[in-house]
Short mmCIF file of C-alpha atoms in Angstrom, two decimals:
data_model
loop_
_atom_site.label_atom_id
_atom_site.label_comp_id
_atom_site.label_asym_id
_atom_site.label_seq_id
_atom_site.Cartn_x
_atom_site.Cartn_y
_atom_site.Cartn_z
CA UNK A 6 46.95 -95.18 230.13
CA UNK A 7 47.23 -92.14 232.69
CA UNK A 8 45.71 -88.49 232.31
CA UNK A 9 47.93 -86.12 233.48
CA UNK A 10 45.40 -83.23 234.16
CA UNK A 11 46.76 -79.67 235.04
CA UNK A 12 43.57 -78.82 236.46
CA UNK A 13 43.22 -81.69 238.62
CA UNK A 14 43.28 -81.06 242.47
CA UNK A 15 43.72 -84.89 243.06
CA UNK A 16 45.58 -87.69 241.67
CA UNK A 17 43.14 -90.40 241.43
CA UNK A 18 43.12 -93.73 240.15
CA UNK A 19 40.06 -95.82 239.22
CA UNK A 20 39.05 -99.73 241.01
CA UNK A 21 39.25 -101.42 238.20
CA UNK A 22 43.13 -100.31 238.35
CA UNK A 23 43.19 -101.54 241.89
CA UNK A 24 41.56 -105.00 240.17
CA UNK A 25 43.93 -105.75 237.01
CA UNK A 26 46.89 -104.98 239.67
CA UNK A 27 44.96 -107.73 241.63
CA UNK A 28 45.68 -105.24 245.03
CA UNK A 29 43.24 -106.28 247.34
CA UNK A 30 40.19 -103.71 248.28
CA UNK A 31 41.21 -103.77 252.07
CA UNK A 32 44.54 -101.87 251.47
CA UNK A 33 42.24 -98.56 250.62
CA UNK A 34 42.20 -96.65 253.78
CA UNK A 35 38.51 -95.86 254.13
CA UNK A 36 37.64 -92.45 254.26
CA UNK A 37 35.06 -91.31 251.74
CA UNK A 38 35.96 -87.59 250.01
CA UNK A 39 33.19 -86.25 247.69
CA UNK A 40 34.80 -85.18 244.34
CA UNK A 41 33.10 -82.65 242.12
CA UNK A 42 34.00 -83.08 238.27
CA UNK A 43 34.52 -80.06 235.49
CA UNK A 44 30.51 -80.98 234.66
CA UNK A 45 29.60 -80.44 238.52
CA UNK A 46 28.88 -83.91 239.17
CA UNK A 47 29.62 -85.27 242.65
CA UNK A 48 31.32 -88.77 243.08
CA UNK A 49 32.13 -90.14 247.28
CA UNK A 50 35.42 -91.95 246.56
CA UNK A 51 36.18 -95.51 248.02
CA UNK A 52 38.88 -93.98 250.17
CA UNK A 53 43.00 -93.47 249.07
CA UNK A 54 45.78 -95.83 248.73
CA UNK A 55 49.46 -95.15 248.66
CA UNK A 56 51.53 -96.66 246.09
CA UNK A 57 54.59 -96.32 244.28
CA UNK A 58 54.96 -94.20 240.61
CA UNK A 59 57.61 -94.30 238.20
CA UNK A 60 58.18 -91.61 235.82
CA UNK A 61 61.46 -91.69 233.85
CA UNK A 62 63.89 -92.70 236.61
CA UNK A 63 62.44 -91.17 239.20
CA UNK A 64 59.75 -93.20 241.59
CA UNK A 65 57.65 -91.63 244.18
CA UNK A 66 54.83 -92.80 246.66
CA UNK A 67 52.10 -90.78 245.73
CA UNK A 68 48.03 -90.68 247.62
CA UNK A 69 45.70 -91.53 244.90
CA UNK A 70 42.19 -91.29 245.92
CA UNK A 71 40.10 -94.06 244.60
CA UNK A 72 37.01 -94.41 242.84
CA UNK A 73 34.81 -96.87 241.39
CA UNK A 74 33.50 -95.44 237.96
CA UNK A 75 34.11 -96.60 234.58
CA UNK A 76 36.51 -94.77 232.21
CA UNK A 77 39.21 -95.31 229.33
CA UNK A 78 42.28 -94.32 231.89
CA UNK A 79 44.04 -96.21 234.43
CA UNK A 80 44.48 -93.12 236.49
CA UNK A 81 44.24 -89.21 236.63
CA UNK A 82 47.57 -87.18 237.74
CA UNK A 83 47.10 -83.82 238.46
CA UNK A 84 49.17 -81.14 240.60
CA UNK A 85 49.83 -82.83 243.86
CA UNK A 86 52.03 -85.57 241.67
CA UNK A 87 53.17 -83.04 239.12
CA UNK A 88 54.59 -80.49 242.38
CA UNK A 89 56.06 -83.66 243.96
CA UNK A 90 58.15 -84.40 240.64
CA UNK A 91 58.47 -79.96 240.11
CA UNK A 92 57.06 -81.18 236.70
CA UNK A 93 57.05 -78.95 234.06
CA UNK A 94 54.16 -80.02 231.75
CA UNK A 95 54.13 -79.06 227.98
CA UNK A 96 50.22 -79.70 226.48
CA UNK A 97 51.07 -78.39 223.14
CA UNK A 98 53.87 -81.09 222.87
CA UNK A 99 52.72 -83.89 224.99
CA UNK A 100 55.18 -84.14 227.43
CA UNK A 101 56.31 -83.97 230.51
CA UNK A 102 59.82 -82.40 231.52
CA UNK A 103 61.00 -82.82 235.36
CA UNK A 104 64.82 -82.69 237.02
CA UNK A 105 66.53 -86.00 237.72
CA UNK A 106 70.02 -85.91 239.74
CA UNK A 107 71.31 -87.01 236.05
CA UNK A 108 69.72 -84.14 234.42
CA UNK A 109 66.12 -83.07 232.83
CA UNK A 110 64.28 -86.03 231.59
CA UNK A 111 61.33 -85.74 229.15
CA UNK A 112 57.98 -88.16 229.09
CA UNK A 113 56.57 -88.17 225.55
CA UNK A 114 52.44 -88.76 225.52
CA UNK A 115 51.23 -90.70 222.56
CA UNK A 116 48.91 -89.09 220.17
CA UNK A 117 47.23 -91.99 218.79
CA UNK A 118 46.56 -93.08 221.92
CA UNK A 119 45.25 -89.48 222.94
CA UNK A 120 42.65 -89.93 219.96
CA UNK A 121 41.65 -93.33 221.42
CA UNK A 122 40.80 -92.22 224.66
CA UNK A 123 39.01 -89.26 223.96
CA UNK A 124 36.59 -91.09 221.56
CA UNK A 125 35.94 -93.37 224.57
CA UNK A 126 35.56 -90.36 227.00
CA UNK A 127 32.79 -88.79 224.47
CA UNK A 128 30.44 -92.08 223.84
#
């Protein structure tokens, strides 16, 4: 499952990810960036890793900084990917709507899977 986060300055995606993908530790390129969350709390990631996202039809390599904490998601987007897809995200529908060279496609989030997650977030 993937957050996309508005309010998110980085896209990041979580070593445990990195492990069920079984993509070995020594493709992160090691440079430690402190992260500050929404409740102030500082995190040093492991470094980023470049890899490939598909949304829809569209695939991109996007930087996802990496960091080793645990969590209910398999990764956090937030507005570098959403401006490199000119993503137009709708929180009030879950979904995501973005241009394609066939046209606008539309992502639809899952609400029962919302529910899920957040009652993992909050224990």
């Amino acid at each position: 499952m993937v957050l996309v986060d508005t309010g998110s300055s980085a896209d990041i995606l979580f070593k445990i990810t990195l492990d069920i993908m079984e993509i070995n530790l020594s493709e992160i390129m090691e440079i430690p960036i402190p992260l500050v969350g929404f409740s102030g709390e500082a995190t040093v990631t492991l470094g980023s890793i470049n890899l490939a996202v598909k949304a829809g039809s569209i695939t991109k390599v996007i930087e996802f900084l990496v960091i080793d904490l645990p969590t209910s998601y398999n990764a956090i987007v937030g507005t570098p990917w959403l401006n490199s897809m000119q993503e137009i995200p709708s929180t009030y529908n879950m979904c995501l709507k973005f241009s394609t060279p066939h046209g606008i496609e539309t992502i639809w989030g899952d609400r029962k899977v919302l529910q899920v997650c957040f009652s993992a977030e909050l224990k």
